[in-house]
Coordinates of C-alpha atoms in Angstrom, one line a residue:
M24 CA 305.3 96.7 20.9
N25 CA 303.3 95.1 18.0
K26 CA 303.1 91.8 19.9
N27 CA 301.8 93.7 23.0
K28 CA 299.2 95.5 20.9
K29 CA 298.0 92.2 19.4
L30 CA 297.8 90.6 22.8
N31 CA 295.8 93.6 24.1
V32 CA 293.4 93.3 21.1
Q33 CA 292.9 89.6 21.6
N34 CA 292.3 90.1 25.3
N35 CA 289.8 92.8 24.7
T36 CA 288.0 90.7 22.1
A37 CA 287.9 87.8 24.5
L38 CA 286.5 90.0 27.3
T39 CA 283.9 91.4 24.9
L40 CA 282.8 87.9 23.9
I41 CA 282.6 86.8 27.6
K42 CA 280.5 89.9 28.5
Q43 CA 278.1 89.2 25.6
E44 CA 277.7 85.5 26.6
T45 CA 277.1 86.5 30.2
K46 CA 274.5 89.0 29.1
L47 CA 272.7 86.4 27.0
E48 CA 272.8 83.9 29.8
L49 CA 271.3 86.5 32.2
Q50 CA 268.6 87.3 29.7
H51 CA 267.8 83.6 29.3
S52 CA 267.8 83.1 33.1
K53 CA 265.4 86.1 33.6
K54 CA 263.1 84.7 30.9
L55 CA 263.1 81.3 32.6
I56 CA 262.3 82.8 35.9
K57 CA 259.5 84.9 34.4
T58 CA 258.1 81.8 32.7
A59 CA 258.3 79.8 36.0
K60 CA 256.4 82.6 37.8
M61 CA 253.7 82.7 35.2
D62 CA 253.4 78.9 35.4
K63 CA 253.0 79.0 39.1
K64 CA 250.3 81.7 38.7
Y65 CA 248.2 79.5 36.5
K66 CA 248.7 76.2 38.4
I67 CA 246.5 75.5 41.4
N68 CA 245.5 72.6 43.7
Y69 CA 241.9 72.2 42.7
H70 CA 241.0 70.0 45.7
I71 CA 242.0 72.8 48.1
F72 CA 240.4 75.5 46.0
A73 CA 237.1 73.6 45.9
K74 CA 237.0 72.9 49.6
Q75 CA 237.8 76.6 50.4
K76 CA 235.3 77.8 47.7
R77 CA 238.0 80.0 46.2
E78 CA 237.4 82.6 43.5
L79 CA 239.9 83.8 41.0
E80 CA 239.8 86.9 38.8
L81 CA 242.9 87.1 36.6
Q82 CA 244.3 87.5 33.1
V83 CA 245.5 84.4 31.4
T84 CA 248.1 84.7 28.6
L85 CA 248.6 82.0 26.0
N86 CA 251.4 82.0 23.5
D87 CA 251.1 78.6 21.7
L88 CA 247.6 78.6 20.2
T89 CA 248.9 78.1 16.7
K90 CA 249.9 74.5 17.7
L91 CA 246.3 73.8 18.6
N92 CA 244.8 75.2 15.4
G93 CA 246.6 76.3 12.3
C94 CA 243.9 78.9 11.6
I95 CA 245.1 80.9 14.6
N96 CA 247.7 83.6 13.8
S97 CA 250.9 83.3 15.8
G98 CA 251.1 85.7 18.7
S99 CA 250.4 86.2 22.4
Y100 CA 246.8 86.4 23.5
T101 CA 245.4 87.5 26.8
F102 CA 242.0 86.5 28.3
N103 CA 240.1 88.1 31.2
C104 CA 238.9 85.2 33.3
N105 CA 236.8 84.5 36.4
F106 CA 236.9 81.1 38.2
F107 CA 234.8 79.9 41.1
F108 CA 235.7 76.6 42.7
F109 CA 233.3 74.5 44.9
E110 CA 232.3 70.9 45.7
E111 CA 229.3 69.2 44.2
N112 CA 228.6 65.7 45.6
S113 CA 232.1 65.6 47.0
T114 CA 233.5 66.3 43.5
P115 CA 235.7 69.4 42.9
T116 CA 233.9 71.6 40.5
V117 CA 234.8 74.9 38.7
K118 CA 232.4 77.5 37.2
Y119 CA 234.1 80.0 34.9
N120 CA 233.7 82.6 32.2
F121 CA 236.2 84.5 30.1
T122 CA 236.5 86.9 27.2
G123 CA 239.3 87.6 24.7
V124 CA 240.2 88.4 21.1
I125 CA 242.4 86.2 18.9
D126 CA 243.5 86.7 15.3
L127 CA 242.3 84.1 12.8
I128 CA 243.4 83.5 9.3
C129 CA 240.6 83.7 6.8
Q130 CA 240.5 80.4 4.8
M131 CA 239.1 82.1 1.7
T132 CA 241.4 85.2 1.4
L133 CA 244.2 84.4 3.9
E134 CA 243.6 87.8 5.5
I135 CA 244.1 88.1 9.3
F136 CA 241.0 89.2 11.2
P137 CA 240.1 89.6 14.9
F138 CA 237.7 87.0 16.4
E139 CA 236.0 87.7 19.8
I140 CA 235.6 84.8 22.2
F141 CA 233.2 84.6 25.1
A142 CA 232.9 81.3 27.0
Q143 CA 231.2 80.1 30.2
N144 CA 230.8 76.7 31.6
T145 CA 230.9 74.5 34.7
L146 CA 233.1 71.5 34.9
A147 CA 233.5 68.6 37.3
I148 CA 237.2 68.0 37.8
T149 CA 238.3 64.3 38.1
D150 CA 241.3 62.1 37.4
D151 CA 238.9 59.3 36.1
D152 CA 235.4 60.0 34.8
R153 CA 234.4 56.4 35.5
F154 CA 234.3 57.2 39.2
L155 CA 232.6 60.6 38.9
K156 CA 230.0 61.1 41.6
N157 CA 228.8 64.4 40.0
D158 CA 227.0 63.7 36.8
L159 CA 225.4 67.2 36.6
Y160 CA 228.4 68.7 34.8
E161 CA 230.7 67.8 32.0
P162 CA 233.9 66.1 33.3
F163 CA 237.3 67.7 32.9
I164 CA 240.1 65.1 33.2
C165 CA 243.1 66.2 35.3
E166 CA 245.5 63.3 36.2
T167 CA 247.3 65.2 38.9
E168 CA 246.3 67.3 41.9
I169 CA 247.5 70.4 40.1
L170 CA 245.2 72.0 37.5
D171 CA 246.7 74.3 34.9
L172 CA 244.0 76.9 34.2
R173 CA 245.4 77.5 30.7
D174 CA 244.2 74.0 29.8
I175 CA 240.6 74.9 30.4
I176 CA 241.0 78.1 28.3
K177 CA 242.7 76.2 25.4
E178 CA 239.8 73.7 25.2
E179 CA 237.2 76.5 25.1
V180 CA 239.2 78.4 22.4
I181 CA 239.3 75.2 20.2
L182 CA 235.6 74.8 20.5
A183 CA 234.9 78.4 19.8
I184 CA 236.8 78.6 16.5
P185 CA 234.6 78.0 13.4
L186 CA 235.4 75.0 11.3
V187 CA 236.3 77.2 8.3
P188 CA 237.1 80.7 9.6
K189 CA 236.0 83.5 7.3
K190 CA 236.6 87.2 7.7
D191 CA 233.2 88.1 6.3
S192 CA 230.9 85.5 4.9
S193 CA 229.2 88.1 2.7
T194 CA 232.3 89.5 1.1
C195 CA 234.5 86.4 1.3
K196 CA 232.8 84.4 -1.4
M197 CA 235.2 83.3 -4.1
S198 CA 234.1 83.9 -7.6
K199 CA 232.8 80.5 -8.9
K200 CA 234.2 79.6 -12.3
P201 CA 231.6 78.0 -14.6
S202 CA 232.2 74.3 -15.0
Y203 CA 232.7 72.6 -18.4
Y204 CA 229.2 71.1 -18.2
S205 CA 227.6 74.4 -17.5
E206 CA 229.5 76.0 -20.4
Q207 CA 228.3 73.2 -22.7
E208 CA 224.7 73.7 -21.5
D209 CA 224.9 77.5 -22.3
L210 CA 226.3 76.7 -25.7
S211 CA 223.5 74.2 -26.4
E212 CA 220.9 76.7 -25.4
K213 CA 222.3 79.2 -27.8
R214 CA 222.4 76.8 -30.7
E215 CA 219.3 76.4 -32.9
N216 CA 217.6 73.1 -32.6
P217 CA 217.5 71.4 -36.1
F218 CA 214.0 69.9 -35.4
D219 CA 212.7 73.4 -34.7
I220 CA 214.0 74.5 -38.1
L221 CA 212.2 71.6 -39.8
K222 CA 208.9 72.5 -38.1
E223 CA 209.2 76.0 -39.4
L224 CA 209.9 74.7 -43.0
K225 CA 206.8 72.4 -42.9
K226 CA 204.6 75.3 -41.9
R227 CA 205.6 77.1 -45.0

């Protein structure tokens, strides 16, 4: 009886482990499917879109902005975007604007604060800017026929972030400690000049 009980316990434990592993595998598969769908949503054939003069209004979510700039707090950020594709001198071109809010880390106090971003631009999409026929707009290099819209957003985010992010420039000023030289200057000002003392003695 004891042997049978042990076998039952072992079998139940094994079944539980199998169920847990299966559940984890299913969750991982769902996550991969969701990611693949999101990737497909953001990737477009810019040649076709430009010829058809397609417009897109969508939300773009970015999860890896910290890799681009260490001043960005880790997290998921969503941007409201508008894209309009067209051809200019036979060159696929995109006009866009987007808004969003990201969390930056103040470089003076290390506090996290919200930073609003608004960007608008027009880019000439090409795989080699040496052969660009459209010189009216800034080139955007895309080496394949598929353009990932997230790449455009990432570049704009990098450009929008201040070189040294500060939560509030008026309240974020660090208290400046007096240098050794300034302290010595203060002391010398306080000390009496011996020549001044001699002058006073001569007057008497």
